[in-house]
Coordinates of C-alpha atoms in Angstrom, one line a residue:
M520 CA -12.5 12.0 -1.7
K521 CA -16.2 11.1 -1.8
F522 CA -17.8 8.1 -2.6
E523 CA -21.3 7.5 -4.2
K524 CA -21.6 4.5 -2.4
L525 CA -25.2 2.7 -3.8
I526 CA -24.1 3.6 -7.5
I527 CA -21.0 2.2 -7.3
I528 CA -21.8 -1.0 -5.5
V529 CA -24.6 -1.8 -7.8
L530 CA -22.2 -0.9 -10.8
S531 CA -19.4 -3.0 -9.4
I532 CA -21.8 -6.0 -9.0
F533 CA -23.3 -5.7 -12.3
I534 CA -19.6 -5.5 -14.2
F535 CA -17.3 -7.8 -12.2
T536 CA -19.3 -10.5 -10.1
G537 CA -18.9 -14.4 -10.9
C538 CA -15.4 -14.1 -11.9
D539 CA -13.3 -17.0 -10.1
S540 CA -9.8 -15.5 -12.0
F541 CA -9.0 -12.1 -13.4
L542 CA -8.7 -14.1 -16.7
D543 CA -12.2 -15.9 -16.3
L544 CA -14.8 -13.8 -18.2
D545 CA -18.5 -14.4 -18.6
P546 CA -20.3 -13.7 -22.3
Q547 CA -23.4 -12.0 -20.9
Q548 CA -21.7 -10.0 -18.5
S549 CA -19.4 -8.8 -21.4
I550 CA -22.5 -7.6 -23.4
D551 CA -24.1 -5.6 -20.3
T552 CA -20.8 -4.0 -19.8
E553 CA -20.1 -2.8 -23.3
N554 CA -23.5 -1.2 -23.0
V555 CA -23.1 0.2 -19.5
L556 CA -19.7 1.9 -20.3
T557 CA -21.1 4.2 -23.3
S558 CA -21.0 7.4 -21.4
A559 CA -18.4 9.3 -19.9
E560 CA -20.5 9.1 -16.3
N561 CA -20.4 5.6 -16.5
I562 CA -16.5 5.6 -17.3
K563 CA -16.2 7.7 -14.2
L564 CA -18.2 5.8 -12.0
N565 CA -16.3 2.8 -12.9
L566 CA -12.9 4.6 -11.8
V567 CA -14.6 5.7 -8.4
G568 CA -15.5 2.1 -7.7
A569 CA -11.7 1.2 -8.2
Y570 CA -10.6 3.1 -5.3
P571 CA -12.7 1.0 -2.6
V572 CA -11.0 -2.1 -4.4
A573 CA -7.8 -0.8 -4.3
R574 CA -8.4 0.2 -0.6
D575 CA -9.6 -3.4 0.1
A576 CA -6.1 -4.8 -1.3
Y577 CA -3.9 -2.6 1.0
G578 CA -6.2 -2.7 4.1
Q579 CA -7.2 -6.2 3.8
N580 CA -4.0 -8.1 2.7
M581 CA -0.7 -6.0 1.4
F582 CA -0.1 -4.0 4.4
H583 CA -0.3 -7.3 6.5
F584 CA 2.3 -9.3 3.9
S585 CA 5.0 -6.2 4.2
E586 CA 4.5 -6.3 8.4
L587 CA 4.2 -9.8 9.1
L588 CA 6.8 -11.2 6.8
A589 CA 9.2 -9.0 7.8
D590 CA 8.5 -9.7 11.3
N591 CA 11.6 -10.7 13.6
G592 CA 9.7 -10.8 17.0
E593 CA 8.3 -7.2 17.2
F594 CA 4.8 -9.1 17.1
D595 CA 3.1 -11.4 19.2
F596 CA 0.1 -13.1 17.5
R597 CA -2.8 -13.8 19.8
G598 CA -5.5 -14.6 17.4
T599 CA -7.1 -17.8 16.0
F600 CA -7.0 -17.1 12.3
S601 CA -4.4 -19.3 10.2
Q602 CA -3.3 -16.6 7.8
P603 CA -1.4 -14.1 10.0
R604 CA 0.6 -16.9 11.7
D605 CA 1.5 -18.6 8.4
L606 CA 2.8 -15.0 7.2
L607 CA 4.8 -14.6 10.6
N608 CA 6.2 -18.2 10.3
K609 CA 6.9 -17.9 6.7
D610 CA 5.1 -20.8 6.1
L611 CA 2.8 -20.2 3.1
V612 CA 1.4 -22.8 0.5
D613 CA 0.3 -22.2 -3.1
N614 CA -3.2 -21.5 -2.3
F615 CA -2.9 -19.2 0.5
S616 CA -6.1 -17.5 0.7
W617 CA -4.8 -13.9 1.5
A618 CA -2.5 -14.2 -1.5
D619 CA -5.2 -15.3 -3.5
D620 CA -7.4 -12.5 -2.4
A621 CA -4.7 -9.9 -3.1
W622 CA -4.1 -11.1 -6.6
E623 CA -7.9 -10.8 -7.3
L624 CA -8.3 -7.5 -5.8
A625 CA -5.4 -6.1 -7.6
Y626 CA -6.4 -7.4 -10.9
D627 CA -10.0 -6.1 -10.4
V628 CA -8.2 -2.5 -9.9
I629 CA -6.3 -3.1 -13.1
N630 CA -9.0 -4.1 -15.1
R631 CA -11.4 -1.4 -14.0
T632 CA -8.4 1.1 -15.1
N633 CA -8.1 -0.8 -18.6
I634 CA -11.6 -0.1 -18.9
V635 CA -11.2 3.5 -18.6
L636 CA -8.3 3.9 -20.6
D637 CA -9.7 1.9 -23.2
N638 CA -12.9 3.9 -23.4
Q639 CA -11.5 7.5 -23.2
D640 CA -13.1 9.0 -26.6
V641 CA -16.5 9.0 -24.8
L642 CA -14.8 11.6 -22.3
S643 CA -14.7 15.2 -23.0
D644 CA -11.6 16.9 -23.6
S645 CA -12.0 19.1 -20.3
E646 CA -12.0 15.8 -18.0
R647 CA -10.0 13.4 -20.3
D648 CA -6.6 13.9 -18.9
E649 CA -8.2 13.9 -15.1
I650 CA -9.9 10.6 -15.5
S651 CA -7.1 9.0 -17.6
G652 CA -4.3 10.3 -15.1
Q653 CA -6.5 8.8 -12.2
A654 CA -6.5 5.1 -14.1
M655 CA -2.8 5.2 -14.7
F656 CA -2.0 6.2 -11.3
L657 CA -4.1 3.3 -9.7
R658 CA -2.7 0.9 -12.3
G659 CA 1.0 1.9 -11.7
L660 CA 0.4 1.5 -7.9
M661 CA -1.0 -1.8 -8.4
Y662 CA 1.7 -3.0 -10.7
F663 CA 4.4 -1.8 -8.3
D664 CA 3.3 -3.6 -5.3
M665 CA 2.2 -6.7 -7.2
V666 CA 5.8 -7.2 -8.5
R667 CA 7.3 -6.3 -5.0
F668 CA 5.0 -9.2 -3.4
F669 CA 4.9 -11.7 -5.9
A670 CA 8.2 -11.8 -7.4
K671 CA 12.0 -11.9 -6.5
P672 CA 13.2 -8.4 -5.4
Y673 CA 14.6 -5.9 -7.8
E674 CA 18.3 -6.1 -7.8
M675 CA 20.0 -2.7 -8.7
G676 CA 22.6 -2.5 -11.3
Q677 CA 21.5 -5.9 -12.5
V678 CA 19.5 -7.1 -15.7
N679 CA 16.0 -8.3 -13.8
T680 CA 14.9 -10.9 -16.2
Q681 CA 13.4 -12.9 -12.9
P682 CA 9.7 -13.4 -13.2
G683 CA 7.4 -10.5 -12.1
V684 CA 3.8 -10.5 -12.8
P685 CA 1.5 -10.7 -15.9
L686 CA 1.4 -7.2 -17.5
V687 CA -2.5 -7.0 -18.9
L688 CA -2.8 -3.5 -20.4
K689 CA -6.3 -4.0 -22.2
S690 CA -9.4 -4.9 -21.2
N691 CA -11.5 -7.5 -22.6
F692 CA -15.0 -8.5 -22.6
D693 CA -15.2 -11.1 -25.2
V694 CA -14.6 -14.6 -23.9
S695 CA -13.4 -15.9 -27.3
K696 CA -10.6 -13.4 -27.3
V697 CA -9.3 -14.1 -23.7
E698 CA -5.3 -14.2 -23.6
Y699 CA -3.3 -16.2 -21.0
P700 CA -0.5 -13.9 -20.3
Q701 CA 2.7 -15.0 -19.0
R702 CA 4.7 -13.3 -16.3
A703 CA 6.6 -10.3 -17.6
T704 CA 10.2 -9.8 -16.1
V705 CA 10.5 -7.7 -13.4
D706 CA 12.2 -5.0 -15.3
E707 CA 9.2 -4.8 -17.7
V708 CA 6.9 -4.4 -14.8
Y709 CA 9.2 -1.8 -13.3
N710 CA 9.1 0.0 -16.9
Q711 CA 5.2 -0.1 -17.2
V712 CA 5.0 1.1 -13.6
I713 CA 7.1 4.3 -14.2
A714 CA 5.7 4.9 -17.5
D715 CA 2.0 4.9 -15.9
L716 CA 2.9 7.3 -12.8
T717 CA 4.9 9.4 -14.9
M718 CA 2.0 10.0 -17.3
A719 CA -0.3 10.1 -14.2
K720 CA 1.9 12.8 -12.8
D721 CA 1.9 14.9 -15.9
L722 CA -2.0 14.5 -16.6
L723 CA -3.5 15.1 -13.2
G724 CA -3.9 18.4 -11.5
E725 CA -3.1 19.3 -7.9
D726 CA -6.5 19.0 -6.5
G727 CA -7.7 15.8 -8.1
F728 CA -10.9 14.1 -6.6
Y729 CA -8.8 11.2 -5.6
A730 CA -5.3 11.0 -6.3
N731 CA -3.4 14.2 -7.7
R732 CA 0.1 14.8 -9.1
F733 CA 1.6 15.0 -5.9
A734 CA 0.3 11.2 -4.9
A735 CA 1.5 10.3 -8.3
A736 CA 5.3 11.7 -7.6
A737 CA 5.4 10.3 -4.0
I738 CA 4.7 6.7 -5.4
L739 CA 7.3 7.5 -8.2
S740 CA 9.5 8.3 -5.4
R741 CA 8.8 5.1 -3.8
V742 CA 9.5 3.3 -6.9
Y743 CA 12.9 5.0 -7.7
L744 CA 14.1 4.1 -4.0
Q745 CA 13.2 0.6 -4.5
K746 CA 15.5 0.5 -7.8
G747 CA 18.3 2.4 -5.9
M748 CA 17.6 5.3 -8.3
Y749 CA 18.5 7.5 -5.4
E750 CA 18.7 11.0 -7.2
E751 CA 15.5 10.5 -8.9
A752 CA 13.8 9.4 -5.7
A753 CA 14.8 12.7 -4.0
I754 CA 13.6 14.5 -7.0
E755 CA 10.4 13.2 -6.8
A756 CA 10.2 13.8 -2.9
N757 CA 11.3 17.0 -3.2
F758 CA 8.4 18.3 -5.9
V759 CA 6.1 16.8 -3.1
I760 CA 7.5 18.8 -0.2
T761 CA 8.1 22.0 -2.0
E762 CA 5.2 22.3 -4.6
G763 CA 2.5 20.9 -2.4
S764 CA 0.6 22.4 0.5
F765 CA 1.4 19.6 3.1
D766 CA 2.6 20.0 6.5
L767 CA 3.9 17.7 9.1
A768 CA 1.5 17.0 11.9
E769 CA 1.8 18.7 15.3
V770 CA 2.7 15.4 16.9
P771 CA 3.2 11.9 15.6
F772 CA -0.3 10.5 16.8
K773 CA -2.1 13.3 14.8
A774 CA -0.9 11.8 11.5
Y775 CA -3.3 8.7 12.1
N776 CA -6.9 8.0 12.2
N777 CA -8.3 11.0 10.6
E778 CA -11.6 11.2 9.5
S779 CA -11.2 13.4 6.5
N780 CA -7.4 14.0 5.1
G781 CA -5.0 15.4 7.7
V782 CA -2.4 18.2 7.0
E783 CA 0.3 15.3 6.4
D784 CA -1.7 13.1 4.1
I785 CA -0.7 13.4 0.5
F786 CA -2.8 10.4 -0.2
A787 CA -5.0 8.4 2.1
F788 CA -7.8 5.6 1.4
Q789 CA -11.2 7.1 2.6
Q790 CA -13.3 5.1 5.1
N791 CA -16.4 5.8 7.4
N792 CA -18.8 4.0 9.4
D793 CA -20.8 2.8 6.5
D794 CA -17.8 2.0 3.9
N795 CA -14.8 0.5 5.4
I796 CA -12.5 -2.7 5.6
G797 CA -13.1 -3.8 8.7
E798 CA -15.3 -4.2 11.6
S799 CA -15.2 -7.9 12.3
N800 CA -12.7 -10.1 10.7
A801 CA -10.7 -8.0 8.1
G802 CA -8.9 -5.0 8.0
M803 CA -6.2 -3.2 9.9
A804 CA -8.1 -2.0 12.9
T805 CA -9.6 -5.3 13.5
F806 CA -6.3 -6.9 14.0
Y807 CA -4.3 -4.0 15.3
A808 CA -6.7 -2.5 17.8
S809 CA -7.6 -3.6 21.4
T810 CA -10.3 -1.0 22.6
D811 CA -13.7 -0.8 23.8
A812 CA -15.2 -0.6 20.3
T813 CA -12.6 -2.0 17.9
G814 CA -10.2 -4.9 17.6
R815 CA -9.7 -8.4 18.2
S816 CA -6.6 -7.7 20.4
D817 CA -4.6 -10.1 17.7
F818 CA -1.4 -7.9 17.0
Q819 CA 0.5 -7.6 20.3
V820 CA 3.8 -5.4 19.9
T821 CA 6.4 -6.8 22.0
D822 CA 9.6 -4.9 23.5
V823 CA 11.6 -6.1 20.5
Q824 CA 9.9 -3.3 19.1
L825 CA 9.4 -0.9 21.9
D826 CA 13.0 -1.2 22.8
K827 CA 14.1 0.5 19.4
Y828 CA 12.9 4.0 20.8
E829 CA 15.1 6.3 22.5
D830 CA 13.9 7.5 25.8
G831 CA 11.6 10.9 25.1
D832 CA 10.6 9.5 21.3
L833 CA 6.7 10.5 21.3
R834 CA 6.6 7.7 18.6
G835 CA 7.7 5.0 21.0
E836 CA 5.5 6.2 24.3
V837 CA 3.1 3.5 25.6
Q838 CA -0.5 5.4 27.3
T839 CA -0.8 3.2 30.3
D840 CA -3.8 5.3 31.7
L841 CA -6.5 3.7 29.8
G842 CA -9.0 1.5 31.8
D843 CA -12.4 -0.4 31.3
G844 CA -14.2 2.8 31.4
S845 CA -12.1 4.4 28.6
K846 CA -13.1 4.9 24.9
I847 CA -11.3 5.1 21.7
G848 CA -11.1 9.0 21.7
D849 CA -9.0 8.8 24.8
V850 CA -6.1 7.1 23.1
V851 CA -3.5 10.0 23.0
S852 CA -0.4 7.8 22.0
I853 CA 0.9 5.6 19.1
Y854 CA 1.3 2.6 21.6
Y855 CA -1.1 1.7 24.3
L856 CA -2.2 -0.9 26.5
G857 CA -5.3 -2.7 25.3
F858 CA -8.5 -1.9 27.3
G859 CA -12.2 -2.7 26.9
S860 CA -14.2 -6.0 26.9
K861 CA -12.4 -7.7 24.2
A862 CA -8.7 -6.4 25.5
R863 CA -6.6 -9.6 26.8
G864 CA -3.8 -7.2 28.2
G865 CA -0.5 -6.4 26.3
T866 CA 0.4 -3.4 24.0
F867 CA -1.0 -2.3 20.8
C868 CA -0.5 0.1 17.9
A869 CA -2.7 3.0 17.4
K870 CA -1.9 3.7 13.9
W871 CA -4.7 1.5 13.0
L872 CA -6.9 2.2 15.8
D873 CA -10.7 2.8 14.4
F874 CA -12.0 1.0 11.4
K875 CA -14.3 4.2 10.5
T876 CA -11.0 6.7 9.9
N877 CA -8.9 6.7 6.7
L878 CA -6.2 4.5 5.7
T879 CA -3.0 6.3 5.9
F880 CA -1.1 5.4 2.8
I881 CA 1.1 8.5 1.7
R882 CA 2.6 11.0 4.4
L883 CA 4.8 14.1 4.2
A884 CA 7.2 12.6 6.7
E885 CA 7.9 9.6 4.5
M886 CA 8.9 12.7 1.6
Y887 CA 11.5 13.9 4.1
L888 CA 12.8 10.5 4.8
T889 CA 13.0 9.8 1.2
R890 CA 14.7 12.8 0.1
A891 CA 17.1 12.8 2.9
E892 CA 18.0 9.2 1.8
G893 CA 18.0 9.9 -2.0
N894 CA 20.2 12.8 -1.3
F895 CA 22.4 11.0 1.1
E896 CA 23.0 8.2 -1.1
S897 CA 23.4 10.4 -4.4
G898 CA 25.6 12.9 -2.6
N899 CA 23.3 15.5 -3.0
S900 CA 21.4 18.5 -1.1
L901 CA 18.2 18.7 -3.4
G902 CA 15.9 21.1 -1.3
D903 CA 18.0 20.8 1.9
T904 CA 20.4 18.8 3.5
P905 CA 19.8 15.1 4.4
L906 CA 21.0 16.2 8.2
N907 CA 18.1 18.9 8.2
D908 CA 15.4 16.5 7.0
I909 CA 16.2 13.9 9.3
N910 CA 16.3 16.2 12.3
R911 CA 12.6 17.7 11.1
I912 CA 11.5 14.1 11.9
R913 CA 13.2 13.9 15.0
Q914 CA 12.2 16.9 16.6
R915 CA 8.9 16.4 15.7
A916 CA 9.1 13.1 17.8
G917 CA 10.5 15.3 20.4
L918 CA 14.0 14.0 20.2
A919 CA 17.3 16.5 19.8
P920 CA 18.6 17.0 16.6
L921 CA 21.7 14.9 15.4
G922 CA 24.7 16.5 14.7
T923 CA 26.2 14.3 12.0
L924 CA 24.3 11.9 10.0
T925 CA 25.1 8.4 9.0
Q926 CA 23.3 5.8 6.6
N927 CA 22.5 3.8 9.8
A928 CA 20.7 7.0 11.4
I929 CA 18.7 7.5 8.1
R930 CA 17.5 4.0 8.2
T931 CA 16.9 3.8 11.7
E932 CA 14.4 7.0 11.7
R933 CA 12.9 5.2 8.7
K934 CA 12.2 2.1 10.6
L935 CA 10.8 4.1 13.5
E936 CA 8.9 6.8 11.8
L937 CA 7.0 4.3 9.6
A938 CA 6.8 1.2 11.7
F939 CA 3.7 -0.8 10.8
E940 CA 2.5 1.2 8.0
G941 CA 3.6 -1.6 5.3
F942 CA 7.3 -0.5 4.4
R943 CA 9.3 -3.2 6.6
L944 CA 9.6 -6.0 3.8
H945 CA 10.1 -3.6 0.8
D946 CA 12.9 -2.0 2.8
I947 CA 14.8 -4.9 3.9
K948 CA 15.0 -6.3 0.2
R949 CA 16.5 -3.0 -1.1
W950 CA 18.7 -2.5 1.9
K951 CA 19.8 -6.3 1.4
E952 CA 19.1 -7.0 5.2
S953 CA 17.6 -10.4 6.5
V954 CA 14.5 -11.2 8.4
G955 CA 16.1 -13.4 11.4
A956 CA 18.2 -16.0 9.6
L957 CA 16.5 -15.5 6.3
S958 CA 18.3 -13.6 3.5
Y959 CA 16.4 -10.7 1.9
D960 CA 15.9 -12.7 -1.4
A961 CA 14.6 -15.8 0.4
A962 CA 12.1 -17.8 -1.4
S963 CA 9.8 -17.6 1.5
L964 CA 9.7 -13.8 1.6
V965 CA 8.0 -13.9 -2.0
M966 CA 4.4 -14.6 -2.0
P967 CA 3.0 -17.5 -4.0
I968 CA 1.4 -17.1 -7.5
P969 CA -2.4 -18.4 -6.7
K970 CA -2.8 -21.8 -7.7
R971 CA -6.2 -21.2 -9.2
E972 CA -4.5 -18.8 -11.6
I973 CA -1.9 -21.3 -12.8
D974 CA -4.6 -24.0 -13.0
V975 CA -6.1 -22.1 -15.8
N976 CA -3.0 -20.3 -17.3
D977 CA -0.6 -22.8 -18.7
N978 CA 1.9 -19.8 -19.0
L979 CA 2.3 -19.1 -15.6
T980 CA 5.2 -20.1 -13.6
Q981 CA 5.1 -20.8 -9.8
N982 CA 7.7 -19.2 -7.6
E983 CA 10.3 -21.1 -6.1
G984 CA 9.7 -23.1 -2.9
Y985 CA 5.7 -23.5 -3.7

């Protein structure tokens, strides 16, 4: 994944600055936009520009929502920002700034993808499928996580008419034609997500310049897992495992902080020293790390998390030999004792160690865990047995294989393997577990619809509790 940085930044500012809401359009910008999107090259640049916006939506907000709202003592927040503390305390308001930011970024991506899809006719026959597939992948991905965060959870086996998020499927640069959509139902949003991702999987090749058909299948497996469609989840995960050219990293630690896609990466958001979400007051490494060069030492990992690992589990080892003279490159364990001038003591997670490296998003290990759970719950052995899939993950972590398998063992491996990668809240909701005294469907585990959106759109309704 290569960013054409300067051109993208200029195009993004040219098209999208000045909007207080995703429904707020400027007439002069609409004229400029129509002119700039008359060539295939500009359509492609518009799509390329959508990827760093999506990266920022996750790396700046959505990863945090999942982990912090689901926290039950695994974090000790030691920073000064109010937003992480509000998430940990499940004490949000209708103008919570991080929710506002995530909403704006997500609908920015959606608008960009709609521009691409609405202007496909300028693309050549040879590139139309690839570019359209990229747009559908991003749109489906954004709507999937928006409905998971901003709506009550999907309930398997029921009609899900609870309010989801607005479905905006057309670009509009004419201020006289602005529409103010109401919230589609959760069912309607999920149906759109599946339609987009299925089409993306069909249109994309195996070596797309960003996401490819394996990334689309992997997100489809997440969607089906969230809906409790276990057989379908296993089918999509199996497709990635058997048809893709991915391998598990040699040890768990090497699955993270790669400067280019690693052997385990099905999809990662690309970052480098010049183009990243982080450095000072935003991004994953900023909050998680405590090193000589990166991090505010804000998210300290507690014994509540560390005690979950078996003895000998490489995923739970804490590196203790780092001192003031150590460098980021000396970290070789997923957990480590903070070091450097900004360190304030405590244990930190090295999955988010360096703002210059890629943001891990879809790993092969997740696909093995999904195939195992999907097969186990549906009574199948597509591709391999659930026991063998779980043991692959355990043995890579340095643990002895299990002789028998239970539902709890599958869920435990998922919690340990994917810790702090943005899965916790979603898994809690689909498993109908609790967060402390809070039920999986508690109102305080749903993000607020931004007040500014409700202020300009009378058709929007607020979530319970705000």
